[in-house]
Amino acid sequence: MEFHELTERGMVQMQTKSPELTESVTVQGRTESPELTERDMVQRQTESPELTESITVQMQTESSELTERGMVEFLEIDRKELNMPYADTANPDPELTDMWHLNGVMKYPHNIEEAWALGYTGKGITVGVIDTLMQTNHIDLTNMDESSSYDYYNDDDDPNPPDSTMYHGTSVAGIIGATKGNNYCAVGVAYNATLIAIGLLGLSGGNILTDSQQAMALSHMYDTIDIYCNSYGPTGSYSSSSLGSFRQAAYKNNANYGRQGKGNIYVFAAGNGGSIATPNTKSHHTTIYTIGIQSVGYDYVVRYGEIGSSILASAYGGSVFDRSLTSTSTNSGCRDGLRGTSFAAPIAVGIIALALEANNDLTWRDVQHLIVRTSKPYGFKDHYDIENKWQRTGAGLRVHHKMGFGLMNAEAMVKMAIKWKTVPEQLTWQSKVSSPNMTLEERSKAKSKIDVSRDDCPIRHLEHVMATVSFNYSCCRGAVEVYLVSPSGTKVVLLPKRYNDASFTYTESGTFTWTYKVVHLWGENPLGKWKVLLKLNSMIASGRLNDYIQNDTVNDNVTGGSNDYIQNDSVNDNFTGELLIKMVIFRMILLTTTSQTVQYLKIIYP
């Protein structure tokens, strides 16, 4: 789906280009006036001959530059997705009043007070809290901008909750920006930041949200809001959810035009499904524009921490076994016993706000670079999955399947932000397809190699890798594990085992195709032999690896372009029967410029 920016006359065009799609549509829009209203109501109507009914979707634009009513027509079915807050369901601990995640009493600190001592408290930075409905006039949320807040669940300008039981969003907001010095309840990480409430979840449990509904929330005041905090999402233990075209367009547009062209920063909680779940199959974690944050306990990875290559870093989120967090709650109350990735994500948001105050010229990519470089790979242990250990990447960084590059460090990030020079423009590198077929016998391996020399491939440093893998299964889909191994030998988890998914699909067969975001290879040289590993646990009668796609975003000192090479290597354990492997290899294309500065590659989705 292409997204073309709004022109001076408000022209919008979106067009699908995949001939394989049975619901492929052509989308074209036109404003009826040179300018649109600030909360322009946009009517989207399907005109596909395959559809028997018209579907009308109302959307709102948030740009202050658009001042009069306009109309845009789209031929697109609006997707729905089940979302829920990522709070832990365990009973609260006894009263907890100290801000342990702020004051440095932990074995491994965030060094937030040290960042405050440098003079950075979030002043001048605006954070949009996309969450449940929340109390906007809380006495400990004095920096809440009530007039700019909005409720996208009920489509009105009052994002306050209907009763006191819906506390989640109010608590998340307090972790970020609760008032300091009023002797009440909590202190936010970025206590001088401006908060804007963006109500999206109207129910405390599961919420069915449309793609356009989420896109509007993610684009709310995108030219004003610097960071969006998102502590919700679909489950990752037995299902997968992809981004619809509305959210894809919103992310791309806001990366290019949000924050006066520097790009909005989107932070998402990784989820509370434990080692048998992954953020990799959740819609918002499949795009390069988001930052996935994991939760840790005192000196260990928490039991509810999920596993996956899309997790960039970690923050304290509390645990039932030692300490929990305290924050604001409804009815101007104060709530302790908070734990979950829901409350790790706002700590990360607060730290990013401190860094943006230190250097507000940082782009969305700059922020990701800073997190990778300043997060600390402390000695956190994973007592629940002892196989998950720190490994050193080919770039010399330490990375963990659950913790990403480690615990975020506010002091280090602020200091690096002060001196940081904006990364140069990205370039594009995409692939060409080659498709050999191979058959695996029990406990055998199949390999397909393509060697590309240094002369053929000028790429030297990775940012993101997007890997698409498809396999057929006769039952128990969740028993399939997929790994990617870089030329440097770094092994990352694309798809872990998922017991719930195996149970749900015990009597089902089908094909699973997914594109996985990989950030754990950041900074590595992509030259050499790549491997895709497919591992089947018991109960799988047959499996097939259909497609493999790799797209890389890189930081490179050279311009020019050619190919890259990928090797696919599939491993079959505890398997009786035959495994058919079909591998698709892609030639990567680098688009060059005449610039002599350091260049970056930009992802192109297949």
XYZ file of C-alpha atoms in Angstrom:
606
model
C 0.000 0.000 0.000
C 1.540 3.311 -1.053
C 0.983 6.452 0.953
C 1.401 9.796 -0.723
C 1.636 12.881 1.407
C -1.079 15.517 1.484
C -0.490 18.062 -1.242
C -1.387 21.719 -1.009
C -4.851 20.868 -2.318
C -5.239 17.907 0.036
C -4.844 15.133 -2.509
C -4.430 11.686 -0.970
C -3.800 8.530 -2.928
C -3.448 4.998 -1.636
C -3.195 2.036 -3.965
C -2.636 -1.656 -3.444
C -0.255 -3.230 -5.897
C -0.335 -6.931 -5.037
C -2.158 -8.892 -7.768
C -2.465 -11.871 -5.418
C -4.803 -10.076 -3.049
C -8.413 -11.089 -3.559
C -9.629 -7.887 -1.975
C -7.152 -5.614 -3.691
C -8.568 -2.157 -4.147
C -7.603 1.189 -5.555
C -7.889 4.030 -3.100
C -8.109 7.617 -4.091
C -9.102 10.658 -2.110
C -9.709 14.318 -2.774
C -10.573 17.190 -0.501
C -13.430 19.352 -1.626
C -11.827 22.472 -0.187
C -8.229 23.766 -0.221
C -8.138 23.348 3.521
C -9.694 20.997 6.045
C -11.030 21.596 9.534
C -8.831 20.845 12.531
C -10.989 17.808 13.339
C -12.001 17.118 9.749
C -14.593 14.366 9.347
C -13.520 12.176 6.437
C -15.946 9.812 4.813
C -14.476 6.604 3.458
C -16.683 4.479 1.265
C -15.990 1.156 -0.386
C -16.627 0.872 -4.084
C -15.162 -2.562 -4.785
C -17.425 -4.642 -7.050
C -16.798 -7.649 -4.772
C -18.426 -5.900 -1.840
C -22.188 -5.826 -1.515
C -22.410 -3.023 0.979
C -20.871 0.401 1.383
C -18.764 0.876 4.455
C -18.499 4.361 5.840
C -15.669 5.230 8.153
C -15.217 8.560 9.857
C -11.735 9.818 10.449
C -10.338 13.011 11.890
C -7.236 14.856 10.800
C -5.222 16.590 13.477
C -3.139 19.034 11.454
C -3.547 22.643 12.543
C -2.825 23.664 8.976
C -6.068 22.137 7.701
C -8.991 24.415 8.441
C -12.049 23.551 6.378
C -14.225 20.479 5.887
C -13.215 18.039 3.177
C -14.052 14.565 1.935
C -11.833 11.615 1.079
C -13.054 8.345 -0.389
C -11.326 5.030 0.301
C -12.015 1.566 -1.034
C -10.736 -0.347 1.981
C -12.236 -2.680 4.561
C -11.461 -1.354 8.051
C -9.906 -4.119 10.174
C -10.799 -4.835 13.769
C -8.341 -5.997 16.431
C -8.747 -7.104 20.041
C -6.573 -4.982 22.378
C -6.180 -4.945 26.146
C -4.070 -3.216 28.826
C -0.868 -5.058 29.754
C -1.260 -4.844 33.535
C -0.446 -7.926 35.583
C -3.489 -9.572 37.159
C -1.813 -10.636 40.418
C -3.041 -9.179 43.719
C -1.365 -5.908 44.827
C 1.531 -5.961 47.268
C 1.184 -4.183 50.643
C 1.516 -0.392 50.683
C 4.523 0.916 48.785
C 5.416 4.594 48.916
C 9.069 4.891 47.904
C 9.925 5.583 44.264
C 12.558 2.848 44.039
C 12.762 2.994 40.250
C 13.795 6.664 40.513
C 16.013 6.984 43.556
C 18.859 4.627 42.688
C 18.362 2.104 45.497
C 18.247 -0.757 43.006
C 21.237 -2.958 42.287
C 21.095 -1.767 38.678
C 19.699 1.810 38.522
C 18.037 3.773 35.730
C 20.097 6.823 36.870
C 17.042 9.058 36.557
C 17.944 11.312 39.488
C 21.367 11.771 37.921
C 19.665 13.007 34.735
C 17.559 15.402 36.810
C 20.760 16.682 38.426
C 21.973 17.621 34.939
C 18.922 19.887 34.667
C 16.598 17.728 32.546
C 13.064 17.033 33.756
C 11.054 16.781 30.525
C 10.243 20.467 30.267
C 9.063 21.463 26.799
C 8.355 17.856 25.755
C 4.806 16.650 25.067
C 3.756 13.050 25.663
C 0.561 11.513 24.336
C -0.712 8.702 26.564
C -2.753 6.295 24.420
C -4.484 4.022 26.879
C -7.732 3.469 28.728
C -9.839 6.493 29.513
C -8.037 8.486 32.224
C -8.654 11.214 34.770
C -7.430 14.462 33.247
C -7.914 16.667 36.349
C -6.004 14.464 38.789
C -4.357 16.565 41.493
C -1.011 14.841 40.871
C -1.179 15.290 37.077
C -0.977 19.066 37.001
C 0.796 19.077 33.621
C -2.120 17.356 31.883
C -3.390 19.379 28.899
C -7.120 18.718 29.230
C -8.129 20.891 26.278
C -5.976 18.870 23.870
C -7.086 15.456 25.140
C -9.585 13.259 23.292
C -11.574 10.024 23.576
C -11.278 7.946 20.392
C -13.223 5.032 21.833
C -16.430 7.049 22.169
C -15.389 9.742 19.667
C -15.786 12.742 21.952
C -13.584 15.286 23.707
C -13.938 13.812 27.211
C -11.377 11.026 27.826
C -12.280 10.644 31.524
C -13.289 7.138 32.694
C -16.903 6.288 33.578
C -15.952 4.938 37.017
C -13.000 4.460 39.352
C -12.309 0.863 38.302
C -10.684 2.004 35.036
C -7.367 3.131 36.506
C -4.824 1.791 33.998
C -4.365 4.895 31.812
C -4.265 7.245 34.800
C -1.539 5.121 36.406
C 0.512 5.007 33.194
C 0.284 8.802 32.913
C 1.549 9.182 36.483
C 4.624 7.013 35.870
C 5.568 9.436 33.087
C 4.683 12.818 34.511
C 3.255 12.866 38.049
C 3.966 16.178 39.790
C 7.122 16.505 41.888
C 7.205 18.383 45.172
C 3.521 18.333 46.167
C 3.942 15.579 48.770
C 1.272 13.473 47.132
C 1.358 9.983 45.678
C 4.075 9.725 43.015
C 6.760 11.474 40.991
C 6.988 11.034 37.237
C 10.210 10.243 35.396
C 9.713 13.400 33.301
C 7.660 15.363 35.826
C 7.787 18.635 33.869
C 6.620 17.120 30.571
C 3.203 18.049 29.200
C 0.740 15.146 29.117
C -2.128 14.673 26.658
C -4.723 11.980 27.353
C -5.682 9.944 24.275
C -8.435 7.556 25.299
C -8.511 4.468 23.074
C -9.524 1.593 25.344
C -13.058 2.166 26.619
C -13.198 -1.110 28.529
C -10.882 -2.371 31.256
C -10.681 -5.776 29.548
C -10.645 -6.616 25.846
C -11.416 -3.851 23.358
C -12.328 -4.410 19.701
C -10.628 -1.532 17.865
C -10.685 -0.778 14.158
C -7.543 -0.068 12.190
C -8.688 3.478 11.397
C -9.631 4.092 15.032
C -6.119 3.203 16.156
C -4.560 5.205 13.314
C -6.439 8.315 14.445
C -5.263 7.892 18.032
C -1.669 7.358 16.873
C -1.908 10.551 14.798
C -3.580 12.752 17.406
C -1.836 16.151 17.303
C 1.157 14.515 15.623
C 2.801 17.870 14.966
C 2.671 18.749 18.688
C 3.160 15.451 20.498
C 6.757 14.211 20.695
C 6.300 10.722 22.180
C 3.326 8.354 22.259
C 3.142 5.886 25.158
C 1.255 2.652 24.399
C 0.770 0.083 27.178
C -1.718 -2.202 25.452
C -1.961 -4.621 22.562
C -3.226 -8.000 21.370
C -2.157 -11.296 22.878
C 0.954 -12.953 21.474
C 0.567 -16.509 22.790
C -1.839 -17.967 20.235
C -2.720 -15.364 17.617
C -1.123 -12.863 15.267
C -2.350 -9.439 14.213
C -1.002 -7.379 11.346
C -1.111 -3.649 10.715
C -3.896 -2.490 8.441
C -3.281 0.096 5.741
C -4.526 2.975 7.911
C -1.923 2.381 10.614
C 0.798 1.655 8.070
C 0.069 4.998 6.431
C -0.104 6.780 9.794
C 3.275 5.463 10.949
C 4.978 6.334 7.679
C 3.408 9.786 7.474
C 4.161 10.633 11.105
C 7.766 9.457 10.783
C 8.199 11.833 7.855
C 6.130 14.803 9.048
C 5.509 14.447 12.800
C 7.374 16.753 15.195
C 8.039 19.230 12.383
C 9.645 16.560 10.247
C 11.738 14.856 12.941
C 9.250 12.026 13.371
C 7.111 10.948 16.312
C 8.485 8.390 18.761
C 6.199 5.424 19.485
C 6.899 3.272 22.550
C 5.006 0.007 23.095
C 4.922 -2.423 26.007
C 6.147 -5.845 24.872
C 3.378 -7.761 26.650
C 2.889 -10.056 29.635
C 2.576 -13.481 28.009
C 5.826 -14.956 29.336
C 8.301 -17.127 27.427
C 5.529 -18.843 25.440
C 4.448 -15.576 23.807
C 6.130 -12.982 21.619
C 5.617 -9.345 20.626
C 6.917 -10.325 17.173
C 3.425 -11.398 16.083
C 1.679 -8.280 17.405
C 0.767 -5.611 14.890
C 2.521 -2.592 16.391
C 5.791 -4.491 16.847
C 6.081 -5.349 13.143
C 7.102 -1.864 11.993
C 10.470 -0.124 12.233
C 8.755 3.001 13.599
C 8.005 1.552 17.059
C 10.136 0.790 20.125
C 9.371 -2.401 22.081
C 10.084 -2.279 25.834
C 10.430 -5.276 28.146
C 9.998 -5.368 31.933
C 12.540 -6.516 34.533
C 12.496 -7.141 38.277
C 15.110 -6.403 40.943
C 17.960 -8.264 39.213
C 16.138 -10.727 36.981
C 13.867 -10.989 33.972
C 10.267 -11.167 35.216
C 8.157 -14.289 34.752
C 5.701 -12.484 32.463
C 8.396 -11.182 30.092
C 7.858 -12.158 26.453
C 10.577 -13.145 24.007
C 11.386 -11.755 20.578
C 13.720 -9.952 18.212
C 11.597 -6.769 18.216
C 12.390 -5.866 21.863
C 14.819 -2.946 21.886
C 15.428 -2.419 25.619
C 14.033 -2.840 29.134
C 12.821 -0.882 32.151
C 11.606 -1.748 35.643
C 7.999 -2.913 35.641
C 7.602 -4.471 39.051
C 7.142 -8.068 40.111
C 4.908 -10.054 42.415
C 8.015 -11.507 44.087
C 9.679 -8.303 45.319
C 8.778 -4.717 44.405
C 5.884 -3.158 42.569
C 5.280 0.392 41.384
C 3.146 3.216 42.763
C 1.342 5.796 40.653
C -1.748 7.921 40.242
C -5.212 6.377 40.080
C -8.793 7.483 39.467
C -10.708 9.789 41.844
C -7.395 11.626 42.375
C -6.227 8.544 44.194
C -2.896 6.758 44.513
C -2.395 3.104 43.645
C 0.372 0.710 44.584
C 0.928 -2.901 43.582
C 1.382 -1.975 39.916
C 3.346 -4.434 37.806
C 3.583 -5.391 34.164
C 5.168 -4.183 30.944
C 2.413 -1.554 31.021
C 4.467 0.290 33.613
C 7.905 -0.395 32.153
C 6.947 1.338 28.898
C 6.101 4.715 30.541
C 9.439 4.680 32.389
C 11.112 4.323 28.988
C 8.930 7.141 27.645
C 9.974 9.388 30.522
C 13.661 8.679 29.897
C 13.231 9.472 26.196
C 11.530 12.745 27.179
C 14.594 13.713 29.234
C 16.827 12.999 26.227
C 14.589 15.038 23.908
C 14.768 17.983 26.289
C 18.558 17.709 26.105
C 18.399 17.674 22.297
C 15.016 18.259 20.682
C 16.528 17.894 17.207
C 16.702 14.124 17.649
C 14.822 12.202 14.964
C 12.890 8.992 15.577
C 15.894 7.030 14.300
C 18.301 9.012 16.489
C 16.291 7.951 19.536
C 16.571 4.268 18.622
C 20.332 4.634 18.112
C 20.695 6.269 21.529
C 18.714 3.523 23.253
C 20.879 0.821 21.665
C 24.108 2.583 22.607
C 23.262 3.635 26.174
C 21.179 0.753 27.563
C 23.110 -1.331 30.078
C 23.410 -5.134 29.712
C 23.558 -5.695 33.460
C 23.610 -9.149 35.019
C 19.870 -9.755 34.963
C 19.139 -13.482 35.062
C 16.221 -15.311 33.492
C 15.165 -17.852 36.115
C 12.163 -18.929 34.055
C 14.008 -19.751 30.847
C 17.646 -20.524 31.580
C 18.453 -20.910 27.886
C 18.012 -17.164 27.416
C 21.443 -15.674 28.045
C 23.309 -12.564 27.002
C 25.210 -12.933 23.744
C 27.712 -10.597 22.150
C 26.783 -9.544 18.636
C 29.060 -9.018 15.674
C 28.873 -5.294 16.417
C 30.361 -5.835 19.882
C 27.066 -5.158 21.679
C 25.447 -7.485 24.213
C 21.858 -8.490 23.528
C 19.234 -10.693 25.196
C 16.211 -12.424 23.634
C 13.928 -10.810 26.248
C 15.761 -7.676 27.442
C 16.997 -6.388 24.119
C 20.119 -4.282 24.636
C 19.558 -3.953 28.373
C 18.214 -1.604 31.025
C 17.667 1.964 29.842
C 19.951 4.513 31.497
C 18.670 8.086 31.697
C 21.959 9.750 32.589
C 23.888 8.046 29.796
C 21.164 8.725 27.237
C 20.927 12.419 28.145
C 24.696 12.890 27.993
C 24.943 11.194 24.610
C 21.919 13.129 23.317
C 23.588 16.455 24.110
C 26.477 15.690 21.742
C 24.557 13.588 19.227
C 24.616 14.498 15.547
C 21.537 13.538 13.571
C 21.951 10.386 11.492
C 21.899 11.028 7.740
C 19.085 10.236 5.351
C 18.157 6.626 4.760
C 18.557 4.812 1.482
C 16.558 1.864 0.193
C 17.588 -1.741 -0.284
C 15.189 -4.380 -1.515
C 15.408 -7.906 -2.783
C 14.828 -10.082 -5.819
C 13.329 -13.558 -5.515
C 14.845 -16.995 -6.095
C 12.949 -20.124 -4.971
C 14.626 -23.553 -4.610
C 12.766 -26.534 -3.039
C 14.354 -29.123 -0.745
C 13.145 -32.074 1.302
C 14.285 -32.828 4.845
C 14.359 -36.317 6.305
C 14.163 -36.911 10.063
C 16.915 -35.005 11.943
C 18.514 -33.823 8.710
C 19.448 -30.348 7.535
C 19.001 -28.514 4.268
C 21.141 -25.582 3.238
C 20.996 -23.067 0.455
C 23.958 -20.738 0.100
C 24.708 -17.621 -1.853
C 28.055 -15.932 -1.339
C 28.410 -12.235 -2.086
C 31.826 -10.633 -1.921
C 32.661 -7.273 -0.413
C 32.902 -5.869 -3.930
C 29.327 -6.916 -4.635
C 27.789 -5.580 -1.410
C 28.764 -2.148 -0.028
C 26.551 -2.445 3.069
C 28.419 -2.474 6.358
C 26.142 -1.676 9.320
C 22.582 -2.873 10.006
C 19.766 -1.057 11.723
C 16.603 -3.116 11.225
C 16.130 -6.466 9.534
C 12.706 -7.570 8.286
C 12.477 -11.337 7.756
C 9.376 -12.980 6.298
C 8.959 -16.730 6.784
C 6.058 -18.925 5.681
C 5.465 -22.581 6.528
C 2.671 -25.114 6.174
C 1.635 -27.162 9.196
C -0.594 -30.184 9.592
C -1.401 -29.397 13.241
C -0.079 -27.665 16.339
C 1.239 -24.469 14.742
C 2.652 -23.246 18.050
C 5.217 -26.069 18.112
C 7.158 -24.443 15.278
C 10.143 -22.295 16.271
C 11.927 -20.000 13.828
C 15.378 -18.419 14.282
C 17.596 -16.127 12.236
C 21.392 -16.397 12.447
C 23.502 -13.530 11.114
C 26.878 -13.948 9.361
C 28.501 -12.981 12.676
C 26.795 -15.916 14.383
C 24.244 -13.911 16.367
C 21.105 -16.018 16.819
C 17.806 -14.179 17.236
C 14.334 -15.523 17.990
C 11.758 -14.820 15.309
C 9.071 -17.191 16.557
C 9.336 -19.042 19.908
C 7.304 -22.095 20.929
C 3.749 -21.180 21.927
C 1.844 -23.839 23.864
C -1.500 -22.041 23.648
C -1.165 -21.765 19.887
C -0.258 -25.458 19.609
C -3.355 -26.326 21.635
C -5.651 -24.082 19.583
C -4.397 -25.556 16.293
C -4.102 -29.161 17.494
C -6.553 -30.435 14.870
C -5.993 -27.719 12.281
C -3.694 -27.442 9.284
C -2.737 -24.376 7.324
C -0.042 -21.933 6.273
C 1.503 -19.293 8.507
C 3.256 -16.362 6.855
C 4.706 -13.535 8.908
C 7.186 -10.669 8.650
C 9.353 -10.344 11.759
C 11.139 -7.182 12.840
C 14.696 -7.752 14.082
C 16.586 -5.069 16.022
C 19.017 -7.388 17.825
C 21.506 -7.269 14.934
C 21.933 -3.496 15.181
C 25.323 -2.364 13.900
C 26.378 -5.737 12.449
C 27.959 -6.150 9.031
C 25.497 -8.058 6.794
C 28.183 -9.614 4.566
C 28.552 -13.374 4.888
C 26.352 -16.403 5.377
C 22.827 -15.967 6.704
C 20.801 -18.857 8.130
C 17.122 -19.333 8.780
C 16.559 -22.161 11.283
C 13.230 -23.956 11.497
C 12.777 -26.234 14.503
C 9.763 -28.445 15.113
C 8.883 -29.758 18.545
C 6.829 -32.936 18.975
C 3.354 -33.552 17.520
C 4.085 -31.938 14.142
C 3.259 -34.354 11.325
C 4.589 -32.249 8.490
C 6.014 -28.791 8.033
C 7.163 -26.613 5.248
C 9.223 -23.443 5.138
C 7.787 -21.684 2.119
C 9.262 -18.257 1.965
C 12.112 -16.318 3.410
C 12.507 -12.619 2.841
C 15.111 -10.353 4.361
C 15.168 -6.587 4.114
C 17.807 -4.589 5.975
C 18.091 -0.971 7.057
C 21.715 -0.036 7.470
C 24.162 2.709 8.321
C 26.864 2.793 5.720
C 29.847 4.911 4.809
C 29.569 3.982 1.141
C 27.106 4.670 -1.610
C 26.483 2.365 -4.494
C 24.488 -0.789 -4.651
C 24.315 -4.420 -5.426
C 23.310 -7.617 -3.711
C 23.370 -9.357 -0.398
C 23.257 -13.037 0.236
C 21.132 -15.146 2.502
C 21.542 -18.724 3.616
C 18.599 -20.743 4.890
C 19.303 -23.656 7.210
C 16.430 -25.669 8.664
C 16.747 -28.019 11.609
C 14.228 -30.762 12.356
C 14.185 -32.153 15.929
C 11.828 -34.682 17.545
C 10.063 -35.108 14.238
C 8.746 -38.175 12.483
C 7.833 -37.850 8.860
C 8.941 -35.533 6.092
C 9.656 -31.815 6.188
C 9.456 -29.979 2.885
C 11.490 -26.801 2.633
C 11.027 -24.088 0.040
C 13.377 -21.131 0.389
C 12.997 -17.779 -1.304
C 16.207 -15.763 -1.623
C 16.218 -12.032 -2.258
C 18.730 -9.799 -3.964
C 18.941 -6.498 -2.083
C 18.963 -3.280 -4.108
C 20.651 -0.144 -2.753
C 19.456 3.191 -4.073
C 22.340 5.663 -4.289
C 22.598 9.417 -3.918
C 25.294 11.932 -4.787
C 25.776 12.767 -1.109
C 29.234 12.064 0.340
C 27.920 11.799 3.907
C 27.225 8.595 5.815
C 24.148 6.921 4.351
C 21.439 4.737 5.823
C 19.285 2.148 4.118
C 15.545 2.299 4.464
C 13.235 -0.689 4.679
C 10.913 -1.458 1.799
C 8.136 -3.873 2.666
C 7.522 -6.700 0.187
